[in-house]
Structures are given as C-alpha cells and as structure tokens.
PDB file of C-alpha atoms in Angstrom:
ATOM      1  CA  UNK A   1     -15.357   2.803   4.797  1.00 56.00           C
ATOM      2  CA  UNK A   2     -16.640   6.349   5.564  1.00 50.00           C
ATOM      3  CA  UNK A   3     -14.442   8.348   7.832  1.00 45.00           C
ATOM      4  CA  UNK A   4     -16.431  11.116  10.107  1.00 42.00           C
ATOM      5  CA  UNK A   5     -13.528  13.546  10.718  1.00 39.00           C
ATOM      6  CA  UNK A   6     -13.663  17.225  11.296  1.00 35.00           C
ATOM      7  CA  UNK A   7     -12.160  20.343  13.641  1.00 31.00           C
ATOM      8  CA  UNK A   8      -9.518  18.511  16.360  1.00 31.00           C
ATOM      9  CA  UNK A   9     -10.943  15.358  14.718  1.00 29.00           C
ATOM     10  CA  UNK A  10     -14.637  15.752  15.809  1.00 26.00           C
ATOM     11  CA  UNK A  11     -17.362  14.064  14.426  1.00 28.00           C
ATOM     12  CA  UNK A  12     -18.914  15.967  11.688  1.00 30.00           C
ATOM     13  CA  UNK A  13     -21.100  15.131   8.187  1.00 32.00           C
ATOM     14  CA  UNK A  14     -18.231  15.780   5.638  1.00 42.00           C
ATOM     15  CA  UNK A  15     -17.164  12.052   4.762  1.00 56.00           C
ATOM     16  CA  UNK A  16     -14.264  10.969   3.662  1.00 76.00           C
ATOM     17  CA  UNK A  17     -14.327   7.583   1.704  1.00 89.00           C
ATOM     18  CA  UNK A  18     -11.193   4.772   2.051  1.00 94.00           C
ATOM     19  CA  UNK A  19     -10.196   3.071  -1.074  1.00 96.00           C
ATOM     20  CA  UNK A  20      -7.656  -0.119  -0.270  1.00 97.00           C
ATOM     21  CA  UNK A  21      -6.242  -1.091  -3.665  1.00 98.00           C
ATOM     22  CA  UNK A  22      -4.205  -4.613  -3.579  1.00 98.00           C
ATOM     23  CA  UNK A  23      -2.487  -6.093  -6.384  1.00 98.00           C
ATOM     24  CA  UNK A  24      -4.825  -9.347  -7.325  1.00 97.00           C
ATOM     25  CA  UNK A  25      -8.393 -10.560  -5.956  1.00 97.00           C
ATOM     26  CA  UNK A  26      -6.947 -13.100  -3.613  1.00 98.00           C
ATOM     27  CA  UNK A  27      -5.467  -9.995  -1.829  1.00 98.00           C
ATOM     28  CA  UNK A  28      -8.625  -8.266  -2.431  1.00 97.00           C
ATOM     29  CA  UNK A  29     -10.769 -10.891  -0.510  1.00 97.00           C
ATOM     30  CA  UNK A  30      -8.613 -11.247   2.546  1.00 97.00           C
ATOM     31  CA  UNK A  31      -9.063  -7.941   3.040  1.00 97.00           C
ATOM     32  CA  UNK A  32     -12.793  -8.174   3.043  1.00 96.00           C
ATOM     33  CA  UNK A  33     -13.377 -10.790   5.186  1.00 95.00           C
ATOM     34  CA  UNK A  34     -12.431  -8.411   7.682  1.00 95.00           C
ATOM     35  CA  UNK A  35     -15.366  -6.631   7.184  1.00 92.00           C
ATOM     36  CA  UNK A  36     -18.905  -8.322   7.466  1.00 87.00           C
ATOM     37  CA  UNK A  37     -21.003  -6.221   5.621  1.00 84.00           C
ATOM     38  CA  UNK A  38     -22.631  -7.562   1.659  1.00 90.00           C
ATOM     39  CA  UNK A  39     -20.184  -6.184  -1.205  1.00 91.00           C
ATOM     40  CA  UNK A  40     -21.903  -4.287  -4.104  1.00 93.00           C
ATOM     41  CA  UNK A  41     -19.715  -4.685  -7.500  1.00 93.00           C
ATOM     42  CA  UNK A  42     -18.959  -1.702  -9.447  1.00 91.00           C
ATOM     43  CA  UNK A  43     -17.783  -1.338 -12.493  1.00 91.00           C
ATOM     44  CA  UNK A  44     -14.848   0.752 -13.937  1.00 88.00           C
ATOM     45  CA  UNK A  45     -13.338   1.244 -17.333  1.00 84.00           C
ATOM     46  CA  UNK A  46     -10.620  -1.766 -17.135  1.00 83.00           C
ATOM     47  CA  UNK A  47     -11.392  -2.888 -13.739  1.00 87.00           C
ATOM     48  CA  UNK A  48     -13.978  -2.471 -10.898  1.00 93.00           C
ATOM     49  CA  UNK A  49     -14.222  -1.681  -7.361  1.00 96.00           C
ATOM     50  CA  UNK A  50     -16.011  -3.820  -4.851  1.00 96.00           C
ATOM     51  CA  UNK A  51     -18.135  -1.664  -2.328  1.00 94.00           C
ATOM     52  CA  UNK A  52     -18.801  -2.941   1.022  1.00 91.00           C
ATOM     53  CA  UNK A  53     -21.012  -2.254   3.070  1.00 86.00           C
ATOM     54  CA  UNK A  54     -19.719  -0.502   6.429  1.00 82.00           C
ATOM     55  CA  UNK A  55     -16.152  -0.865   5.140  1.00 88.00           C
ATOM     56  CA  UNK A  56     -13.734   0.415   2.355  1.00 93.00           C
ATOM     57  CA  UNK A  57     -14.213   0.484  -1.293  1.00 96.00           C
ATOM     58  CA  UNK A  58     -11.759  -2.429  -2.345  1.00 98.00           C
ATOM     59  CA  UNK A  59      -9.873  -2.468  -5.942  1.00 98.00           C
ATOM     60  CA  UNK A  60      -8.051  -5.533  -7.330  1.00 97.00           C
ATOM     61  CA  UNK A  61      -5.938  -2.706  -9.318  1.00 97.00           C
ATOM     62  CA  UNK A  62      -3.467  -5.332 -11.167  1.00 96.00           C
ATOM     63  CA  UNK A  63       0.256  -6.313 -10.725  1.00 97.00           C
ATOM     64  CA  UNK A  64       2.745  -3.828 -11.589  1.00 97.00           C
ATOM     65  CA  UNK A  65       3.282  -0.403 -10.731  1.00 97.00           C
ATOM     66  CA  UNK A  66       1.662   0.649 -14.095  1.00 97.00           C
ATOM     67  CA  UNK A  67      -1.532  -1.050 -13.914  1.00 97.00           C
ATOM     68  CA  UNK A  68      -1.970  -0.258 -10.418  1.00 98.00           C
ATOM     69  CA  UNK A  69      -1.568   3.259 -10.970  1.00 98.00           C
ATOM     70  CA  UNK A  70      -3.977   3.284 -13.837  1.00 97.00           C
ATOM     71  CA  UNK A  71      -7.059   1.724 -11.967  1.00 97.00           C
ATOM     72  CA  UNK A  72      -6.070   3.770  -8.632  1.00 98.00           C
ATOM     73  CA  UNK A  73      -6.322   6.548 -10.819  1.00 97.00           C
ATOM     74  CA  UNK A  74      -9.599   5.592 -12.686  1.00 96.00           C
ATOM     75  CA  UNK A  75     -11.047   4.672  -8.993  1.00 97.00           C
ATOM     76  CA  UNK A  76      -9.798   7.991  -7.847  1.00 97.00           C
ATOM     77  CA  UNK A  77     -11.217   9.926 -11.080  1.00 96.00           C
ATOM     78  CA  UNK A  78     -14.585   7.879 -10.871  1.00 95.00           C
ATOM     79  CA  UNK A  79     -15.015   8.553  -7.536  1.00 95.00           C
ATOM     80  CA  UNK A  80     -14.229  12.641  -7.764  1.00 95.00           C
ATOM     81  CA  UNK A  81     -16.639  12.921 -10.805  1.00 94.00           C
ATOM     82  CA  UNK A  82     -19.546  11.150  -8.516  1.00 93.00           C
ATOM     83  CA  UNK A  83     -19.000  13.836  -6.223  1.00 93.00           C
ATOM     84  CA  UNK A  84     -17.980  11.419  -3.351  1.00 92.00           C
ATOM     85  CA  UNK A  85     -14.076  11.637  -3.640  1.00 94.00           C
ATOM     86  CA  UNK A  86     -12.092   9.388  -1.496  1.00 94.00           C
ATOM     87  CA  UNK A  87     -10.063  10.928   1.277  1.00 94.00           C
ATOM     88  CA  UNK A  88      -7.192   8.211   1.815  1.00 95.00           C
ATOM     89  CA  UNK A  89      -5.511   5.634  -0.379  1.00 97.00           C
ATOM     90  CA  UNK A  90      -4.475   2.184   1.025  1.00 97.00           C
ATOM     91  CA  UNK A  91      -1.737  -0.312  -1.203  1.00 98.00           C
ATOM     92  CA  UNK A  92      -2.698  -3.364   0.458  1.00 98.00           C
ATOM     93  CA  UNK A  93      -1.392  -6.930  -0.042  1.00 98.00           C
ATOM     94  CA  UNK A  94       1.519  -9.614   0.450  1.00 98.00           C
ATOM     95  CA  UNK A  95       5.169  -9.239  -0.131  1.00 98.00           C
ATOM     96  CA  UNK A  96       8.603 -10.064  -0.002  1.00 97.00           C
ATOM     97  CA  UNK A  97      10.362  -9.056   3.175  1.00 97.00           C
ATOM     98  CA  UNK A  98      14.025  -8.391   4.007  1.00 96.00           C
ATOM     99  CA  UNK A  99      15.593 -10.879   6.677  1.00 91.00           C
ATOM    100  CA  UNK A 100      16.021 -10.766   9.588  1.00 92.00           C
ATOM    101  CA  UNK A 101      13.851  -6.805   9.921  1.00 91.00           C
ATOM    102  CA  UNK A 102      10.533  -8.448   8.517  1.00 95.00           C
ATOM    103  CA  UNK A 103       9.859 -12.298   9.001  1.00 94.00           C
ATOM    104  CA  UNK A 104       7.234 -14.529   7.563  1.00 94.00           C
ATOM    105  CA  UNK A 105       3.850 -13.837   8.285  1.00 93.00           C
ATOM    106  CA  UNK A 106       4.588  -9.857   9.787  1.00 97.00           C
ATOM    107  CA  UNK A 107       3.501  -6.851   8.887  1.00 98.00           C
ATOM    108  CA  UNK A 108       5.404  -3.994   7.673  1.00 98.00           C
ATOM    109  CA  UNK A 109       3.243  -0.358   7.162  1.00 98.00           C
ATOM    110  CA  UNK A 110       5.731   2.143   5.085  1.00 98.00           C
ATOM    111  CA  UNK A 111       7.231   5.272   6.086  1.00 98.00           C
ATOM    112  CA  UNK A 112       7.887   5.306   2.713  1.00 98.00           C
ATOM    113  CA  UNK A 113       7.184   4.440  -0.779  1.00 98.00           C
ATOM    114  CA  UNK A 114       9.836   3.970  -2.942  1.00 98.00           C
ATOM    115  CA  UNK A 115      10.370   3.256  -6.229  1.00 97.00           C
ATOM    116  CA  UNK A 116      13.634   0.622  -6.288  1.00 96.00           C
ATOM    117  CA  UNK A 117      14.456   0.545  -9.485  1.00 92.00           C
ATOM    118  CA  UNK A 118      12.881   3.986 -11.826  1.00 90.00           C
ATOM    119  CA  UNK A 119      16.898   5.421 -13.158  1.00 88.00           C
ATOM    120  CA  UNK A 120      19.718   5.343 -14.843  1.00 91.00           C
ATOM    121  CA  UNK A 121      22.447   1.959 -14.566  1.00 89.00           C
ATOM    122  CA  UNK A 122      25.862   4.359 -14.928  1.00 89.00           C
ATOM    123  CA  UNK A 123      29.632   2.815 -14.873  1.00 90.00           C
ATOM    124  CA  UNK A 124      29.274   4.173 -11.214  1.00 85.00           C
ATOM    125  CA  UNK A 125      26.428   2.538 -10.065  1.00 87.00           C
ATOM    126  CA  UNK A 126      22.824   2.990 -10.196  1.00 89.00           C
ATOM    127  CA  UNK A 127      21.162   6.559 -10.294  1.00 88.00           C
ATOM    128  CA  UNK A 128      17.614   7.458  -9.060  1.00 88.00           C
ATOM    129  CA  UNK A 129      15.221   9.349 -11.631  1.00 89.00           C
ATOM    130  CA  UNK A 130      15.822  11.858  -9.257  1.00 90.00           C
ATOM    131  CA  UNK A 131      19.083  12.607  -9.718  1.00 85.00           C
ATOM    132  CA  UNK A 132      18.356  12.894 -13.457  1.00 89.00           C
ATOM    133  CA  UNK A 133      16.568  15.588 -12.713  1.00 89.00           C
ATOM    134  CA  UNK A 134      13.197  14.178 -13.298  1.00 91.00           C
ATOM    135  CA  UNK A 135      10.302  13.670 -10.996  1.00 88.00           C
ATOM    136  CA  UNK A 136      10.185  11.805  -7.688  1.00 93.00           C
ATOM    137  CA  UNK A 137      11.080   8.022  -6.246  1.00 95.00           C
ATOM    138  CA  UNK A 138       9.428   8.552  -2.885  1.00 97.00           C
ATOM    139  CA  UNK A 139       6.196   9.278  -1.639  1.00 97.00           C
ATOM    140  CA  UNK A 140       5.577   9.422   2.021  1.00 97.00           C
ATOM    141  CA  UNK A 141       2.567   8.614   4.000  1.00 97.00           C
ATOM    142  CA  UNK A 142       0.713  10.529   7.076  1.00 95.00           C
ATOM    143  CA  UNK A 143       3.167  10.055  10.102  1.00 95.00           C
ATOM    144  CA  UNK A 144       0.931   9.812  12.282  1.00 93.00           C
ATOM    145  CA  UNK A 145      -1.208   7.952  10.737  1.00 95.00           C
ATOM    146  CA  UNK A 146       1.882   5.871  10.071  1.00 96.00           C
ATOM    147  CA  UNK A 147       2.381   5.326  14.330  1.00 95.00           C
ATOM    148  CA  UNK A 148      -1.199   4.437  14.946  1.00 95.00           C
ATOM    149  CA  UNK A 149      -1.135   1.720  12.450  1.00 96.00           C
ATOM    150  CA  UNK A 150       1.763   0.065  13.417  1.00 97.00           C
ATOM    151  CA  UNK A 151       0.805   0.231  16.970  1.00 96.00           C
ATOM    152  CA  UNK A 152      -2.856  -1.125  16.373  1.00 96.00           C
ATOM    153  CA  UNK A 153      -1.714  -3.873  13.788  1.00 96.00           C
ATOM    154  CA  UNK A 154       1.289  -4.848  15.287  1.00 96.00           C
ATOM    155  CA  UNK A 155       2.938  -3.510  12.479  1.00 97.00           C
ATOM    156  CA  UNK A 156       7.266  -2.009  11.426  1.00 97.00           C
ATOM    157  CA  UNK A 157       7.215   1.214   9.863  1.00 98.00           C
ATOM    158  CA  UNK A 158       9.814   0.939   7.675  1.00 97.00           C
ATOM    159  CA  UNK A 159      10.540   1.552   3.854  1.00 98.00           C
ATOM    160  CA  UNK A 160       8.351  -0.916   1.560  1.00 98.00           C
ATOM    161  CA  UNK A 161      10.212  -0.878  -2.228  1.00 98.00           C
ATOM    162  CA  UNK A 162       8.425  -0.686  -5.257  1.00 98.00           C
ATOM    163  CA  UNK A 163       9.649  -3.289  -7.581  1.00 97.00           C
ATOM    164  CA  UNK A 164       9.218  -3.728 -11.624  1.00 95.00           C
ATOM    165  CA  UNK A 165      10.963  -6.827 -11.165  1.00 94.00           C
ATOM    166  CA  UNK A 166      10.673  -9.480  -8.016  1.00 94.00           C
ATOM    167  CA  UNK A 167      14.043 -10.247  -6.241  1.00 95.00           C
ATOM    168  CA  UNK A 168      15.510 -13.460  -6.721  1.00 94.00           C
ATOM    169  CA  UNK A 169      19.037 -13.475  -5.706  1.00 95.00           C
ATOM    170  CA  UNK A 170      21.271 -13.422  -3.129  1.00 95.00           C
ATOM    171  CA  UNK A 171      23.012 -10.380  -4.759  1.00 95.00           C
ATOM    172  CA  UNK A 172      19.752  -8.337  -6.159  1.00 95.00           C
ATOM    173  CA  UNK A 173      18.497  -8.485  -2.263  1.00 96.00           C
ATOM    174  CA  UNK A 174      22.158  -7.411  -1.005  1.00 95.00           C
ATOM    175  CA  UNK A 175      22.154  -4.891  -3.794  1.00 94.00           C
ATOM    176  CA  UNK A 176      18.706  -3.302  -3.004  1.00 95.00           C
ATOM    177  CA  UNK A 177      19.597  -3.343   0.769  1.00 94.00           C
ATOM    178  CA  UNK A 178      22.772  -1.395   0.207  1.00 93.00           C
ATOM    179  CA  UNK A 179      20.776   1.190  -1.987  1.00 93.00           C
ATOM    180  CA  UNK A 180      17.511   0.984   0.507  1.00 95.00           C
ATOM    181  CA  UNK A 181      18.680   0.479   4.256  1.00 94.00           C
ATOM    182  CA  UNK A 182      15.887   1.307   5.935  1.00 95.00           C
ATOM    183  CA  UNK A 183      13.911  -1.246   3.121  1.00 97.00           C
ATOM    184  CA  UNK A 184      11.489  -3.944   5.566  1.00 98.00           C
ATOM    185  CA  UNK A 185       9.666  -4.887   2.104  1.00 98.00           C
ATOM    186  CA  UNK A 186       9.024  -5.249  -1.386  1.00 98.00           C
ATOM    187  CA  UNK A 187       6.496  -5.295  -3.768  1.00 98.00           C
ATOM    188  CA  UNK A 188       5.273  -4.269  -6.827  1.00 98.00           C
ATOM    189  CA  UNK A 189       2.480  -1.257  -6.668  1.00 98.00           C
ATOM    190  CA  UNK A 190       2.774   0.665  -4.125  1.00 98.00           C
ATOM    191  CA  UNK A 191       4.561   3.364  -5.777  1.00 98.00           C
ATOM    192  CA  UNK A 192       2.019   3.174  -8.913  1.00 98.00           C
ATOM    193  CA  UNK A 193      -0.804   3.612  -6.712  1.00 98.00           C
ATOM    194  CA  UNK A 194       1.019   6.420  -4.460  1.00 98.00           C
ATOM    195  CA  UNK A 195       1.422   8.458  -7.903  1.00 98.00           C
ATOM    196  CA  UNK A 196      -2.190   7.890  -8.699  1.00 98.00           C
ATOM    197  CA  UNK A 197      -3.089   9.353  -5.080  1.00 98.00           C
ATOM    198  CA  UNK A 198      -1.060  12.472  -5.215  1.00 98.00           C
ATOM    199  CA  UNK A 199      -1.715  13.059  -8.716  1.00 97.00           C
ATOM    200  CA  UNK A 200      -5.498  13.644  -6.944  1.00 97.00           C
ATOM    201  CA  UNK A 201      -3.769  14.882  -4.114  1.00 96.00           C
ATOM    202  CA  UNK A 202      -5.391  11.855  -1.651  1.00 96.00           C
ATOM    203  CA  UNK A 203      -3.010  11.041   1.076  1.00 97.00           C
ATOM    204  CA  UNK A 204      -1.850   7.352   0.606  1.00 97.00           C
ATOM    205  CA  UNK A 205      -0.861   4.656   3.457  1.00 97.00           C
ATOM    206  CA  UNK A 206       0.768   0.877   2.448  1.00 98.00           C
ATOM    207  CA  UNK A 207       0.708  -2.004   4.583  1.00 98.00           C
ATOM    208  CA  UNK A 208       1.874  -5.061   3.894  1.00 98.00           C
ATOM    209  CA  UNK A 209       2.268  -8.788   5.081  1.00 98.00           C
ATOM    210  CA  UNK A 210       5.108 -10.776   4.610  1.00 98.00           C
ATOM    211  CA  UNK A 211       4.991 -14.417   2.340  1.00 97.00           C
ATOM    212  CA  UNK A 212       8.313 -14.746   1.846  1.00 96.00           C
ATOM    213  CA  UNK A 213      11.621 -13.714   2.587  1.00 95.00           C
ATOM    214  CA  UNK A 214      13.797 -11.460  -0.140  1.00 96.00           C
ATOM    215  CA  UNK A 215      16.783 -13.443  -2.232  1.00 94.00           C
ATOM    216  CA  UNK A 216      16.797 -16.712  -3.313  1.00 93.00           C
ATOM    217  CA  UNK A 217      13.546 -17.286  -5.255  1.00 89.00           C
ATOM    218  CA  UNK A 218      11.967 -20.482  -3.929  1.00 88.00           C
ATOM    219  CA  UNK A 219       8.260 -21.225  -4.047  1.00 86.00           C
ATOM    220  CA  UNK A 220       8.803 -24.120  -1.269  1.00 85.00           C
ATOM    221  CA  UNK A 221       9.698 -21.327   1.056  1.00 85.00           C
ATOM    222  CA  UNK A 222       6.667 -18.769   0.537  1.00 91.00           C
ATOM    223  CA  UNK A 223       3.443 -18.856   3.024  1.00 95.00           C
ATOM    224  CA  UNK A 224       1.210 -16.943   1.367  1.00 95.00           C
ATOM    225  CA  UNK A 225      -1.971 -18.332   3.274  1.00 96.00           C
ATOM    226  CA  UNK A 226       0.180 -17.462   6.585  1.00 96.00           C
ATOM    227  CA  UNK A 227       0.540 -13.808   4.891  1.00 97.00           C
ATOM    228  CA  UNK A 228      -2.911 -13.056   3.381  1.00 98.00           C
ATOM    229  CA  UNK A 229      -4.520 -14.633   7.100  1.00 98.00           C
ATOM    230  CA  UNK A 230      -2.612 -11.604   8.907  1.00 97.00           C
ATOM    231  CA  UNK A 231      -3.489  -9.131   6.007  1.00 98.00           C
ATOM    232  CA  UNK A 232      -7.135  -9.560   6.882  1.00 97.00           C
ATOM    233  CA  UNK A 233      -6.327  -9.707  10.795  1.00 97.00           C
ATOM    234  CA  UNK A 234      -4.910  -6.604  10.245  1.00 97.00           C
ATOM    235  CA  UNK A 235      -7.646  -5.088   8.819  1.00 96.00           C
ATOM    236  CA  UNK A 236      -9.525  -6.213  11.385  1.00 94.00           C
ATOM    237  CA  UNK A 237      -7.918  -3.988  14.004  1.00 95.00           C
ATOM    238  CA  UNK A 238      -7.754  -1.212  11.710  1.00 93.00           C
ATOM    239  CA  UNK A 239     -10.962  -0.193  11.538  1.00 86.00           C
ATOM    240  CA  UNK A 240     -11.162   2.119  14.747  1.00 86.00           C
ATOM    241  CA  UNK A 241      -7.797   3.647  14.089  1.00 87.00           C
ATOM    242  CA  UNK A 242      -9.151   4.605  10.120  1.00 81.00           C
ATOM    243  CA  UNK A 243     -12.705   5.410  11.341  1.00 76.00           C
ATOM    244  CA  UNK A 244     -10.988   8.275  13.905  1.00 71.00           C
ATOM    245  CA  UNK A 245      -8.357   9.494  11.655  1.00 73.00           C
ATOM    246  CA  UNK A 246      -8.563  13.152  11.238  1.00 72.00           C
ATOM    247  CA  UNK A 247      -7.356  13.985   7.488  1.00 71.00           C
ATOM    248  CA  UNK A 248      -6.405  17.072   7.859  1.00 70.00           C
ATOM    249  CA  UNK A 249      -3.457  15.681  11.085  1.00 61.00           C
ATOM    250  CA  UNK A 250      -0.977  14.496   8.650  1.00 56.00           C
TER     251      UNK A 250
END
C-alpha cells in the first residue's frame, strides 16, 4: 500500500509504503485476501516479502519476538537501501485474548506494545528490563492513528503483550493480568517487530484478532478460522483510514 500524505494531510507525490508483518503465512494470506490486486514475491535474506498490487507489502516474519524482529528489520533495511523506505509498520495476526475485555473472534489494536516477560524473576516479584536499567518494554503506536482504527475496524485499543512463551494457566493469565491491567491480548512479535521499526525510526501499529481466550491451554477451545476471517475483514475496512493517514499527525 502507498500512502499519499503531505501538509494538513494533502495529497502530494512523496509516498509512504505500508509493510504488515504477521507471524506465519496463514496470517499472511488472510490479510491479502483483503486486497484484490496479483502479489509479486520478493525475496529477502532469510525470508521474503509478498508485494501486492494496490495494497501493502506483506512479510510472514516468523514466530517469536526474535525472528520477527530480524526479518522486520531486513524488510525495513531492504526497503531503505532501494530508496523506497516504508513509512508505517503493521504486527498483524491472531492471538490470545484476556476474558471477558477481548472475546473470540474480536479485534484488539494496541495502545501499546509490551514486552511481558524481558527482566529479572527477584524474591519480590518480577522486574521489567527497565527497572534494571536497561532499554525499553514498551513501544507505543500513533494515537490517533490508534482511534481511527479501532473506530473503522470495530476494534479495543488496549495493551497487546508480547510473549516468549504462550499462556497456559489459570495462574500465568492471572499473573500477567496483575502485572498488565490494561492487557486485551497476547502474542508473540509484536514487540520484536516494534524494535525493528524504531530502530529505523518507522512508526509501528498492531492489530490483532482473537482465537482463543488466555489460561487454560486447550486446542478444542481455539477458532482460529473465526479469528483469521475477521483479520482479513479488518483489513478490508482499513484501507481508507491507512490510505489518508498523514505520517507526520502522530
């Protein structure tokens, strides 16, 4: 997707360029079929980004937050050496929501990115990187980008965790909650993919829809059709609200 923005959001010829990196190609494709145009393969070092035609470069970028920060950041570094650098980031894919704020089948769009569990475990609890004295746990997207999102996609702004390892207890899902109140979600890259994007200094935007709930792990429960269906619904409303973002309104 090429974004026209310039001066109070006018219409101008500098271009800025949408990548929406998901975790795996199934995530990937449901994102595309909300776009109609042919996709054009291109290759990467370790991965490759599928073009498409009068929509957004798309990047299957790999599960983790390390892998998806390394091909976010080879997409990003590709894409700045061609001369056409991209202008907005998008973590894109399914996830894990927290009862009863995100339900099956919703969407959640983060107000922030956080990484759940990057510390210390102490006798007193757990302890952010942060408060180690060492880098940062929490990115945080374009607000108002953020509000015309959620109301196009139907979407709750809320905090989306960044996870190393899924959830799959009652107590891991009361524990994150306690640390994370305002957590809706989690998954597993947006924070990789959010350090990629300000390490280029590319604002970054994750939306989400929800497969299953957070807790218990059990695979009966999950509706991950149900989830990547309203991923590419999504999508499909989002292309006015990306197409007349102006970049420089954060």
């Amino acid at each position: 997707m090429v974004l026209q923005a310039g001066e109070e959001g006018l219409l101008t010829t500098s271009a800025v360029r949408v990548l929406v990196a998901t975790a795996v190609p199934a995530e990937r494709d449901a994102v595309a079929r909300a776009f109609p145009g042919p996709v054009r393969e291109v290759p990467l070092p370790g991965a490759a980004v599928h073009r498409v035609a009068d929509g957004p470069d798309l990047l299957a970028a790999g599960v983790g937050p390390a892998l998806a920060a390394a091909s976010t950041a080879a997409a990003l570094t590709a894409a700045a050496l061609g001369g056409a650098p991209y202008g907005l980031v998008v973590c894109a894919g399914i996830a894990g929501g927290f009862p009863p704020g995100a339900h099956l089948g919703s969407l959640v769009v983060a107000d922030e990115i956080t990484a759940a569990d990057l510390g210390a475990e102490t006798a007193d609890g757990f302890l952010p990187v942060t408060d180690l004295g060492f880098g940062t746990v929490t990115h945080r997207p374009p607000e108002g980008l953020v509000r015309r999102v959620a109301a196009a996609a139907g979407a709750r702004p809320g905090t989306v965790l960044t996870v190393s390892t899924v959830t799959g207890t009652a107590g891991r899902a009361a524990e994150l909650r306690a640390r994370h109140p305002g957590a809706l979600a989690e998954a597993m890259e947006g924070f990789g993919v959010a350090e990629a994007a300000a390490a280029h200094g590319v604002p970054v935007l994750e939306l989400r829809a929800v497969s299953n709930p957070v807790g218990p792990r059990d695979r009966a429960a999950w509706r991950i059709g149900a989830a990547l269906t309203a991923l590419t619904e999504a999508f499909g409303k989002l292309a006015p609200v990306l197409e007349g973002w102006n970049p420089h309104d954060q």
